[in-house]
Each structure stands twice: as C-alpha cells, then as structure tokens.
Amino acid sequence: MSENDYEEVSSVATEPSPDVYRRRRLLALAALLLVLLLLIWGIVAMVRAMSGNNNENDAATVATASSSAEPFSDFSERPSESASSSASASASASENSSASASESSDPSASATDIAAASESATPSAEPSETATPAPEETTPAVATACTAQNLNVTLSADQKTYAAGQNPALAVTYTNTAGDPCLVGGEAPQVDINITSGPAQVFNLAQCQKESTPEAELAAGATETKVITWDRKLNALGCGTNQTIKPGYYWATATVNGVASEPTRIVVTG
C-alpha cells in the first residue's frame, strides 16, 4: 500500500457523517432547552420565595395590628368608686391632719381666740320668741226676721184628688237660703194657709188663730216642714161655722213670715 492510499483512507475515516452532525445538533438543542428550563424554574422559585416572604410579613403585620388594636387598649384603667372614696377620704384625712398640725404649731393662736370660736360654734339654747297675734274678737250677728230675700216657701198636698171622707194634708216647707240665721214667727202666725175656689174665699188658717207664735231661729241653710190637715171647714163666713165645702177645684197657698208659696190645686170629688 502506498502513502497516498493511507492518507486517503485516514481522511475518509475521520470526517463525520451527516447523521453525526444531526445528533450533535439535537444534543445541543436538548442541552439548551434544559438550561432554559432550569433558568425558568429558578426564576419562578425566586418569585415564589419573594412573594411568600411578603405574605408572611403582611400576615405578621396584620396580626400585630389586630393584637395591638384591642378596644380601649391605650386607655388607662378607670379607678373604682371604692378607690376614689378611699383616696378622697385619705386626702381629707391628710388635709385635716395638716390643718390640725398647722393649728397646733401656730404659736399666734391664743386661748381667747379658741374660746371665742367655740362660743360662736355653740348654738344658743334660748329659742327666739315670736310674737303671737292676739285673736280678733268677732261679734256674733244678730238674727233678724226671715224675709223673701232669705226664705223659700213651698206647699204640697198628699194626694191629687180627695173622695168623700178624705181630708187634705198640706205640707208647708220653708228653707233659710242665706248664710246667717233668721227668725220665723213673732207677732204674725208662723205658718198660714189660704184656700180659694175661683175668686171666692173658702178657708184661712190664721183667721181663727189670734195668738201669736213665739219666734224660732232658723239656722243658715236649715229647712223646716209643717203638716196641716184641712178638715174641709168653710170659715170664710166665721170661725164658729160647721159648714163644709162642696166637691170642686180649690187652690191652696202657704205663707211663712209673709213669704208666699206657689198655689197648689186640690180636687175634691166627694
């Protein structure tokens, strides 16, 4: 074999084939991709680590803020009433003790001043005398005769109609309407009843009673009632007659101290 043949054989053996170049390129690309993937993974890991640290810091900050934001945590505790009262009592006791000490240590306070202070502080045992007004003497009012200004007179019959044998019972009621007492009776009869039939006079109670009635005091607001029974006698012609009335309509009026009542009708049927 010649040298040229050797060189040709060696050159042919050392030159890579296209498959080798292809494989090398694929390996290089795979390595490049691997490097890129590792780089991307590293960047992602760093970002996650940084974001995790930030979240932990934020959570810690929030926890710290929430723990420090308790209601009224920055206020001092309010003293209780017992503590306040004890403090005020101790303060007053200290003031009293300091005042007592200052008084005892004050040499200028004399016995005369102390005695004068004790006398002014002691209340006087003698009560003040107040002048009691003397009661006013009142003169009692003198009662006078009752008049139409202070006397009200009414007359009523016990029935509306009277049959044969029934005598009308007439009730005379009089009331003192004033605030002072007044007198009823005296020279005139206390109670008088006058009965008419139309214009004709039939009966008069005072006509046959010549004697006067003693005065009687009627208190303020008091009421008296007198019941007088009419025996149906007709005394218009005289007090000694025994003549009786006939059936018909009659009107009766009562008078007390000259004060007359409203007329009351009496119906006699038999």
PDB file of C-alpha atoms in Angstrom:
ATOM      1  CA  MET A   1       0.000   0.000   0.000  1.00  0.00           C
ATOM      2  CA  SER A   2       1.293   3.455  -0.849  1.00  0.00           C
ATOM      3  CA  GLU A   3       1.324   6.613   1.295  1.00  0.00           C
ATOM      4  CA  ASN A   4      -1.298   8.246  -0.828  1.00  0.00           C
ATOM      5  CA  ASP A   5      -3.606   5.373  -0.247  1.00  0.00           C
ATOM      6  CA  TYR A   6      -3.075   5.690   3.513  1.00  0.00           C
ATOM      7  CA  GLU A   7      -3.780   9.376   3.590  1.00  0.00           C
ATOM      8  CA  GLU A   8      -6.916   8.924   1.598  1.00  0.00           C
ATOM      9  CA  VAL A   9      -8.148   6.208   3.845  1.00  0.00           C
ATOM     10  CA  SER A  10      -7.421   8.214   7.015  1.00  0.00           C
ATOM     11  CA  SER A  11      -9.101  11.325   5.703  1.00  0.00           C
ATOM     12  CA  VAL A  12     -12.137   9.371   4.808  1.00  0.00           C
ATOM     13  CA  ALA A  13     -12.297   7.709   8.201  1.00  0.00           C
ATOM     14  CA  THR A  14     -12.052  10.943  10.288  1.00  0.00           C
ATOM     15  CA  GLU A  15     -14.722  13.043   8.510  1.00  0.00           C
ATOM     16  CA  PRO A  16     -18.069  12.851  10.425  1.00  0.00           C
ATOM     17  CA  SER A  17     -21.162  11.764   8.648  1.00  0.00           C
ATOM     18  CA  PRO A  18     -24.360  13.859   8.350  1.00  0.00           C
ATOM     19  CA  ASP A  19     -26.057  11.687  10.998  1.00  0.00           C
ATOM     20  CA  VAL A  20     -23.407  12.621  13.484  1.00  0.00           C
ATOM     21  CA  TYR A  21     -23.928  16.298  12.781  1.00  0.00           C
ATOM     22  CA  ARG A  22     -27.657  15.826  13.230  1.00  0.00           C
ATOM     23  CA  ARG A  23     -27.203  14.036  16.525  1.00  0.00           C
ATOM     24  CA  ARG A  24     -24.838  16.668  17.801  1.00  0.00           C
ATOM     25  CA  ARG A  25     -27.291  19.380  16.913  1.00  0.00           C
ATOM     26  CA  LEU A  26     -30.109  17.547  18.672  1.00  0.00           C
ATOM     27  CA  LEU A  27     -27.956  17.123  21.781  1.00  0.00           C
ATOM     28  CA  ALA A  28     -27.037  20.792  21.733  1.00  0.00           C
ATOM     29  CA  LEU A  29     -30.687  21.793  21.404  1.00  0.00           C
ATOM     30  CA  ALA A  30     -31.665  19.450  24.232  1.00  0.00           C
ATOM     31  CA  ALA A  31     -28.943  20.877  26.444  1.00  0.00           C
ATOM     32  CA  LEU A  32     -30.033  24.396  25.562  1.00  0.00           C
ATOM     33  CA  LEU A  33     -33.647  23.547  26.395  1.00  0.00           C
ATOM     34  CA  LEU A  34     -32.588  22.011  29.653  1.00  0.00           C
ATOM     35  CA  VAL A  35     -30.658  25.113  30.555  1.00  0.00           C
ATOM     36  CA  LEU A  36     -33.620  27.274  29.673  1.00  0.00           C
ATOM     37  CA  LEU A  37     -35.954  25.121  31.752  1.00  0.00           C
ATOM     38  CA  LEU A  38     -33.591  25.287  34.715  1.00  0.00           C
ATOM     39  CA  LEU A  39     -33.321  29.037  34.348  1.00  0.00           C
ATOM     40  CA  ILE A  40     -37.096  29.413  34.163  1.00  0.00           C
ATOM     41  CA  TRP A  41     -37.587  27.142  37.180  1.00  0.00           C
ATOM     42  CA  GLY A  42     -35.053  29.144  39.151  1.00  0.00           C
ATOM     43  CA  ILE A  43     -36.762  32.425  38.321  1.00  0.00           C
ATOM     44  CA  VAL A  44     -40.159  31.009  39.275  1.00  0.00           C
ATOM     45  CA  ALA A  45     -38.779  29.652  42.540  1.00  0.00           C
ATOM     46  CA  MET A  46     -37.254  33.029  43.393  1.00  0.00           C
ATOM     47  CA  VAL A  47     -40.522  34.842  42.641  1.00  0.00           C
ATOM     48  CA  ARG A  48     -42.499  32.407  44.814  1.00  0.00           C
ATOM     49  CA  ALA A  49     -40.000  32.729  47.623  1.00  0.00           C
ATOM     50  CA  MET A  50     -40.181  36.517  47.495  1.00  0.00           C
ATOM     51  CA  SER A  51     -43.995  36.546  47.349  1.00  0.00           C
ATOM     52  CA  GLY A  52     -44.149  34.074  50.260  1.00  0.00           C
ATOM     53  CA  ASN A  53     -41.933  36.272  52.384  1.00  0.00           C
ATOM     54  CA  ASN A  54     -44.091  39.280  51.559  1.00  0.00           C
ATOM     55  CA  ASN A  55     -47.278  37.387  52.511  1.00  0.00           C
ATOM     56  CA  GLU A  56     -45.720  36.277  55.782  1.00  0.00           C
ATOM     57  CA  ASN A  57     -44.631  39.824  56.531  1.00  0.00           C
ATOM     58  CA  ASP A  58     -48.141  41.123  55.705  1.00  0.00           C
ATOM     59  CA  ALA A  59     -49.754  38.469  57.904  1.00  0.00           C
ATOM     60  CA  ALA A  60     -47.398  39.278  60.726  1.00  0.00           C
ATOM     61  CA  THR A  61     -48.152  42.972  60.304  1.00  0.00           C
ATOM     62  CA  VAL A  62     -51.901  42.316  60.298  1.00  0.00           C
ATOM     63  CA  ALA A  63     -51.614  40.070  63.347  1.00  0.00           C
ATOM     64  CA  THR A  64     -49.569  42.680  65.162  1.00  0.00           C
ATOM     65  CA  ALA A  65     -52.024  45.420  64.218  1.00  0.00           C
ATOM     66  CA  SER A  66     -55.024  43.326  65.292  1.00  0.00           C
ATOM     67  CA  SER A  67     -53.403  42.383  68.582  1.00  0.00           C
ATOM     68  CA  SER A  68     -52.474  45.993  69.292  1.00  0.00           C
ATOM     69  CA  ALA A  69     -55.913  47.306  68.178  1.00  0.00           C
ATOM     70  CA  GLU A  70     -57.855  45.890  71.127  1.00  0.00           C
ATOM     71  CA  PRO A  71     -60.665  48.277  72.214  1.00  0.00           C
ATOM     72  CA  PHE A  72     -59.566  50.865  74.771  1.00  0.00           C
ATOM     73  CA  SER A  73     -56.113  49.224  74.994  1.00  0.00           C
ATOM     74  CA  ASP A  74     -54.489  52.643  75.044  1.00  0.00           C
ATOM     75  CA  PHE A  75     -56.702  53.890  77.879  1.00  0.00           C
ATOM     76  CA  SER A  76     -55.652  53.662  81.483  1.00  0.00           C
ATOM     77  CA  GLU A  77     -57.910  51.686  83.821  1.00  0.00           C
ATOM     78  CA  ARG A  78     -60.638  53.809  85.437  1.00  0.00           C
ATOM     79  CA  PRO A  79     -60.402  53.824  89.216  1.00  0.00           C
ATOM     80  CA  SER A  80     -63.300  52.184  91.077  1.00  0.00           C
ATOM     81  CA  GLU A  81     -65.654  54.099  93.363  1.00  0.00           C
ATOM     82  CA  SER A  82     -64.207  52.460  96.439  1.00  0.00           C
ATOM     83  CA  ALA A  83     -60.736  53.506  95.374  1.00  0.00           C
ATOM     84  CA  SER A  84     -61.963  57.034  94.674  1.00  0.00           C
ATOM     85  CA  SER A  85     -63.739  57.223  98.030  1.00  0.00           C
ATOM     86  CA  SER A  86     -60.716  55.847  99.860  1.00  0.00           C
ATOM     87  CA  ALA A  87     -58.484  58.294  98.012  1.00  0.00           C
ATOM     88  CA  SER A  88     -60.796  61.208  98.847  1.00  0.00           C
ATOM     89  CA  ALA A  89     -61.036  60.029 102.456  1.00  0.00           C
ATOM     90  CA  SER A  90     -57.275  59.774 102.733  1.00  0.00           C
ATOM     91  CA  ALA A  91     -56.944  63.205 101.110  1.00  0.00           C
ATOM     92  CA  SER A  92     -59.439  64.752 103.542  1.00  0.00           C
ATOM     93  CA  ALA A  93     -57.742  62.986 106.446  1.00  0.00           C
ATOM     94  CA  SER A  94     -54.387  64.320 105.361  1.00  0.00           C
ATOM     95  CA  GLU A  95     -55.868  67.814 104.999  1.00  0.00           C
ATOM     96  CA  ASN A  96     -57.418  67.593 108.473  1.00  0.00           C
ATOM     97  CA  SER A  97     -54.213  66.320 109.958  1.00  0.00           C
ATOM     98  CA  SER A  98     -52.201  69.031 108.231  1.00  0.00           C
ATOM     99  CA  ALA A  99     -54.727  71.650 109.383  1.00  0.00           C
ATOM    100  CA  SER A 100     -54.575  70.331 112.946  1.00  0.00           C
ATOM    101  CA  ALA A 101     -50.811  70.293 112.811  1.00  0.00           C
ATOM    102  CA  SER A 102     -50.698  73.830 111.488  1.00  0.00           C
ATOM    103  CA  GLU A 103     -53.108  74.997 114.189  1.00  0.00           C
ATOM    104  CA  SER A 104     -51.171  73.258 116.937  1.00  0.00           C
ATOM    105  CA  SER A 105     -47.896  74.558 115.572  1.00  0.00           C
ATOM    106  CA  ASP A 106     -49.199  78.095 115.199  1.00  0.00           C
ATOM    107  CA  PRO A 107     -47.963  79.941 118.261  1.00  0.00           C
ATOM    108  CA  SER A 108     -50.059  83.022 117.482  1.00  0.00           C
ATOM    109  CA  ALA A 109     -53.369  81.219 118.255  1.00  0.00           C
ATOM    110  CA  SER A 110     -54.334  82.361 121.730  1.00  0.00           C
ATOM    111  CA  ALA A 111     -56.719  80.804 124.243  1.00  0.00           C
ATOM    112  CA  THR A 112     -59.070  83.779 123.827  1.00  0.00           C
ATOM    113  CA  ASP A 113     -59.471  83.132 120.091  1.00  0.00           C
ATOM    114  CA  ILE A 114     -60.166  79.441 120.697  1.00  0.00           C
ATOM    115  CA  ALA A 115     -62.796  80.240 123.313  1.00  0.00           C
ATOM    116  CA  ALA A 116     -64.442  82.781 121.019  1.00  0.00           C
ATOM    117  CA  ALA A 117     -64.553  80.254 118.186  1.00  0.00           C
ATOM    118  CA  SER A 118     -66.135  77.594 120.417  1.00  0.00           C
ATOM    119  CA  GLU A 119     -68.746  80.066 121.677  1.00  0.00           C
ATOM    120  CA  SER A 120     -69.677  81.104 118.127  1.00  0.00           C
ATOM    121  CA  ALA A 121     -69.952  77.441 117.062  1.00  0.00           C
ATOM    122  CA  THR A 122     -72.210  76.519 120.019  1.00  0.00           C
ATOM    123  CA  PRO A 123     -75.894  77.188 119.196  1.00  0.00           C
ATOM    124  CA  SER A 124     -77.832  79.368 121.572  1.00  0.00           C
ATOM    125  CA  ALA A 125     -80.023  77.379 123.954  1.00  0.00           C
ATOM    126  CA  GLU A 126     -82.623  80.128 124.200  1.00  0.00           C
ATOM    127  CA  PRO A 127     -85.245  79.897 121.407  1.00  0.00           C
ATOM    128  CA  SER A 128     -86.252  83.088 119.694  1.00  0.00           C
ATOM    129  CA  GLU A 129     -89.592  84.351 120.844  1.00  0.00           C
ATOM    130  CA  THR A 130     -92.097  85.123 118.096  1.00  0.00           C
ATOM    131  CA  ALA A 131     -94.975  87.419 118.714  1.00  0.00           C
ATOM    132  CA  THR A 132     -98.308  85.543 118.574  1.00  0.00           C
ATOM    133  CA  PRO A 133    -101.076  87.752 117.218  1.00  0.00           C
ATOM    134  CA  ALA A 134    -103.996  88.118 119.539  1.00  0.00           C
ATOM    135  CA  PRO A 135    -107.220  86.522 118.265  1.00  0.00           C
ATOM    136  CA  GLU A 136    -109.628  89.004 116.809  1.00  0.00           C
ATOM    137  CA  GLU A 137    -112.854  89.366 118.696  1.00  0.00           C
ATOM    138  CA  THR A 138    -115.819  88.718 116.461  1.00  0.00           C
ATOM    139  CA  THR A 139    -119.247  89.994 117.319  1.00  0.00           C
ATOM    140  CA  PRO A 140    -121.951  87.406 116.603  1.00  0.00           C
ATOM    141  CA  ALA A 141    -124.501  88.517 114.058  1.00  0.00           C
ATOM    142  CA  VAL A 142    -127.914  89.388 115.460  1.00  0.00           C
ATOM    143  CA  ALA A 143    -130.644  87.271 113.844  1.00  0.00           C
ATOM    144  CA  THR A 144    -133.453  89.205 112.234  1.00  0.00           C
ATOM    145  CA  ALA A 145    -136.812  88.126 110.844  1.00  0.00           C
ATOM    146  CA  CYS A 146    -136.779  85.973 107.736  1.00  0.00           C
ATOM    147  CA  THR A 147    -137.891  87.757 104.572  1.00  0.00           C
ATOM    148  CA  ALA A 148    -138.340  86.968 100.910  1.00  0.00           C
ATOM    149  CA  GLN A 149    -134.600  87.626 100.429  1.00  0.00           C
ATOM    150  CA  ASN A 150    -133.526  84.687 102.579  1.00  0.00           C
ATOM    151  CA  LEU A 151    -136.606  82.432 102.812  1.00  0.00           C
ATOM    152  CA  ASN A 152    -138.022  79.960 100.292  1.00  0.00           C
ATOM    153  CA  VAL A 153    -141.555  78.532 100.875  1.00  0.00           C
ATOM    154  CA  THR A 154    -143.227  75.603  99.102  1.00  0.00           C
ATOM    155  CA  LEU A 155    -146.607  73.822  99.575  1.00  0.00           C
ATOM    156  CA  SER A 156    -147.584  70.280  98.563  1.00  0.00           C
ATOM    157  CA  ALA A 157    -150.678  68.071  99.060  1.00  0.00           C
ATOM    158  CA  ASP A 158    -150.505  64.389  99.934  1.00  0.00           C
ATOM    159  CA  GLN A 159    -152.957  63.457  97.139  1.00  0.00           C
ATOM    160  CA  LYS A 160    -154.162  64.825  93.830  1.00  0.00           C
ATOM    161  CA  THR A 161    -157.864  64.086  94.454  1.00  0.00           C
ATOM    162  CA  TYR A 162    -159.901  63.528  97.625  1.00  0.00           C
ATOM    163  CA  ALA A 163    -163.050  61.448  97.865  1.00  0.00           C
ATOM    164  CA  ALA A 164    -165.736  61.714 100.489  1.00  0.00           C
ATOM    165  CA  GLY A 165    -164.346  61.474 103.999  1.00  0.00           C
ATOM    166  CA  GLN A 166    -160.749  62.252 102.963  1.00  0.00           C
ATOM    167  CA  ASN A 167    -159.201  65.399 104.390  1.00  0.00           C
ATOM    168  CA  PRO A 168    -156.292  67.050 102.522  1.00  0.00           C
ATOM    169  CA  ALA A 169    -152.930  67.019 104.341  1.00  0.00           C
ATOM    170  CA  LEU A 170    -150.884  70.056 103.294  1.00  0.00           C
ATOM    171  CA  ALA A 171    -147.101  70.139 103.904  1.00  0.00           C
ATOM    172  CA  VAL A 172    -145.530  73.590 104.234  1.00  0.00           C
ATOM    173  CA  THR A 173    -141.718  73.591 103.746  1.00  0.00           C
ATOM    174  CA  TYR A 174    -139.533  76.651 104.264  1.00  0.00           C
ATOM    175  CA  THR A 175    -135.737  76.980 103.925  1.00  0.00           C
ATOM    176  CA  ASN A 176    -133.265  79.639 105.030  1.00  0.00           C
ATOM    177  CA  THR A 177    -131.235  80.292 101.875  1.00  0.00           C
ATOM    178  CA  ALA A 178    -128.896  82.867 103.471  1.00  0.00           C
ATOM    179  CA  GLY A 179    -125.573  82.425 105.252  1.00  0.00           C
ATOM    180  CA  ASP A 180    -126.871  83.787 108.568  1.00  0.00           C
ATOM    181  CA  PRO A 181    -129.724  82.594 110.788  1.00  0.00           C
ATOM    182  CA  CYS A 182    -133.071  84.342 110.716  1.00  0.00           C
ATOM    183  CA  LEU A 183    -136.229  84.329 112.842  1.00  0.00           C
ATOM    184  CA  VAL A 184    -139.595  82.768 111.960  1.00  0.00           C
ATOM    185  CA  GLY A 185    -142.807  83.636 113.844  1.00  0.00           C
ATOM    186  CA  GLY A 186    -143.399  86.506 116.228  1.00  0.00           C
ATOM    187  CA  GLU A 187    -146.384  88.788 116.049  1.00  0.00           C
ATOM    188  CA  ALA A 188    -147.728  87.134 112.898  1.00  0.00           C
ATOM    189  CA  PRO A 189    -148.535  83.420 112.805  1.00  0.00           C
ATOM    190  CA  GLN A 190    -145.585  81.233 111.879  1.00  0.00           C
ATOM    191  CA  VAL A 191    -147.435  79.433 109.088  1.00  0.00           C
ATOM    192  CA  ASP A 192    -150.620  80.492 107.312  1.00  0.00           C
ATOM    193  CA  ILE A 193    -152.668  78.696 104.645  1.00  0.00           C
ATOM    194  CA  ASN A 194    -155.240  80.364 102.408  1.00  0.00           C
ATOM    195  CA  ILE A 195    -157.683  78.348 100.229  1.00  0.00           C
ATOM    196  CA  THR A 196    -159.872  79.782  97.474  1.00  0.00           C
ATOM    197  CA  SER A 197    -162.274  78.464  94.863  1.00  0.00           C
ATOM    198  CA  GLY A 198    -162.005  80.733  91.865  1.00  0.00           C
ATOM    199  CA  PRO A 199    -162.334  84.298  93.224  1.00  0.00           C
ATOM    200  CA  ALA A 200    -164.259  83.183  96.332  1.00  0.00           C
ATOM    201  CA  GLN A 201    -162.528  82.916  99.699  1.00  0.00           C
ATOM    202  CA  VAL A 202    -163.025  79.451 101.295  1.00  0.00           C
ATOM    203  CA  PHE A 203    -160.631  78.939 104.204  1.00  0.00           C
ATOM    204  CA  ASN A 204    -157.867  80.825 106.031  1.00  0.00           C
ATOM    205  CA  LEU A 205    -155.825  79.215 108.796  1.00  0.00           C
ATOM    206  CA  ALA A 206    -154.707  82.405 110.509  1.00  0.00           C
ATOM    207  CA  GLN A 207    -158.250  83.829 110.634  1.00  0.00           C
ATOM    208  CA  CYS A 208    -159.188  81.677 113.563  1.00  0.00           C
ATOM    209  CA  GLN A 209    -155.727  81.753 115.294  1.00  0.00           C
ATOM    210  CA  LYS A 210    -155.473  85.012 117.133  1.00  0.00           C
ATOM    211  CA  GLU A 211    -152.493  84.127 119.299  1.00  0.00           C
ATOM    212  CA  SER A 212    -149.007  84.976 118.070  1.00  0.00           C
ATOM    213  CA  THR A 213    -146.324  82.293 117.595  1.00  0.00           C
ATOM    214  CA  PRO A 214    -143.019  82.538 119.529  1.00  0.00           C
ATOM    215  CA  GLU A 215    -140.049  83.431 117.377  1.00  0.00           C
ATOM    216  CA  ALA A 216    -137.908  80.489 116.377  1.00  0.00           C
ATOM    217  CA  GLU A 217    -134.428  80.778 114.932  1.00  0.00           C
ATOM    218  CA  LEU A 218    -133.909  79.126 111.573  1.00  0.00           C
ATOM    219  CA  ALA A 219    -130.216  78.348 111.018  1.00  0.00           C
ATOM    220  CA  ALA A 220    -128.447  79.164 107.785  1.00  0.00           C
ATOM    221  CA  GLY A 221    -129.354  76.551 105.187  1.00  0.00           C
ATOM    222  CA  ALA A 222    -131.811  74.823 107.529  1.00  0.00           C
ATOM    223  CA  THR A 223    -135.230  73.517 106.403  1.00  0.00           C
ATOM    224  CA  GLU A 224    -138.422  73.106 108.406  1.00  0.00           C
ATOM    225  CA  THR A 225    -141.698  71.379 107.443  1.00  0.00           C
ATOM    226  CA  LYS A 226    -145.144  71.770 108.966  1.00  0.00           C
ATOM    227  CA  VAL A 227    -148.046  69.470 108.009  1.00  0.00           C
ATOM    228  CA  ILE A 228    -151.520  70.924 108.409  1.00  0.00           C
ATOM    229  CA  THR A 229    -154.700  68.918 107.796  1.00  0.00           C
ATOM    230  CA  TRP A 230    -157.687  70.797 106.392  1.00  0.00           C
ATOM    231  CA  ASP A 231    -160.949  69.428 107.776  1.00  0.00           C
ATOM    232  CA  ARG A 232    -162.897  70.893 104.834  1.00  0.00           C
ATOM    233  CA  LYS A 233    -164.483  73.543 107.028  1.00  0.00           C
ATOM    234  CA  LEU A 234    -165.691  76.698 105.315  1.00  0.00           C
ATOM    235  CA  ASN A 235    -164.612  79.502 107.678  1.00  0.00           C
ATOM    236  CA  ALA A 236    -164.928  82.420 105.270  1.00  0.00           C
ATOM    237  CA  LEU A 237    -168.209  83.360 107.000  1.00  0.00           C
ATOM    238  CA  GLY A 238    -166.864  82.890 110.544  1.00  0.00           C
ATOM    239  CA  CYS A 239    -164.722  80.682 112.720  1.00  0.00           C
ATOM    240  CA  GLY A 240    -167.667  79.020 114.509  1.00  0.00           C
ATOM    241  CA  THR A 241    -169.369  77.585 111.457  1.00  0.00           C
ATOM    242  CA  ASN A 242    -169.643  73.883 110.829  1.00  0.00           C
ATOM    243  CA  GLN A 243    -170.351  74.221 107.127  1.00  0.00           C
ATOM    244  CA  THR A 244    -168.132  72.101 104.876  1.00  0.00           C
ATOM    245  CA  ILE A 245    -167.085  72.603 101.287  1.00  0.00           C
ATOM    246  CA  LYS A 246    -168.690  71.003  98.270  1.00  0.00           C
ATOM    247  CA  PRO A 247    -166.884  68.937  95.630  1.00  0.00           C
ATOM    248  CA  GLY A 248    -164.869  71.058  93.203  1.00  0.00           C
ATOM    249  CA  TYR A 249    -161.500  72.578  92.443  1.00  0.00           C
ATOM    250  CA  TYR A 250    -159.652  74.556  95.086  1.00  0.00           C
ATOM    251  CA  TRP A 251    -156.324  76.412  95.250  1.00  0.00           C
ATOM    252  CA  ALA A 252    -154.177  76.475  98.400  1.00  0.00           C
ATOM    253  CA  THR A 253    -151.293  78.894  99.120  1.00  0.00           C
ATOM    254  CA  ALA A 254    -148.936  78.797 102.136  1.00  0.00           C
ATOM    255  CA  THR A 255    -147.370  81.868 103.759  1.00  0.00           C
ATOM    256  CA  VAL A 256    -144.434  81.982 106.234  1.00  0.00           C
ATOM    257  CA  ASN A 257    -143.402  85.376 107.639  1.00  0.00           C
ATOM    258  CA  GLY A 258    -145.341  86.969 104.796  1.00  0.00           C
ATOM    259  CA  VAL A 259    -143.443  84.966 102.137  1.00  0.00           C
ATOM    260  CA  ALA A 260    -145.968  83.076  99.949  1.00  0.00           C
ATOM    261  CA  SER A 261    -145.592  79.816  98.041  1.00  0.00           C
ATOM    262  CA  GLU A 262    -146.857  78.899  94.600  1.00  0.00           C
ATOM    263  CA  PRO A 263    -150.547  77.788  94.535  1.00  0.00           C
ATOM    264  CA  THR A 264    -151.327  74.075  94.792  1.00  0.00           C
ATOM    265  CA  ARG A 265    -154.508  72.613  93.299  1.00  0.00           C
ATOM    266  CA  ILE A 266    -156.811  70.450  95.431  1.00  0.00           C
ATOM    267  CA  VAL A 267    -159.522  68.390  93.732  1.00  0.00           C
ATOM    268  CA  VAL A 268    -162.428  67.247  95.907  1.00  0.00           C
ATOM    269  CA  THR A 269    -164.610  64.598  94.265  1.00  0.00           C
ATOM    270  CA  GLY A 270    -166.972  63.684  97.097  1.00  0.00           C
TER     271      GLY A 270
END
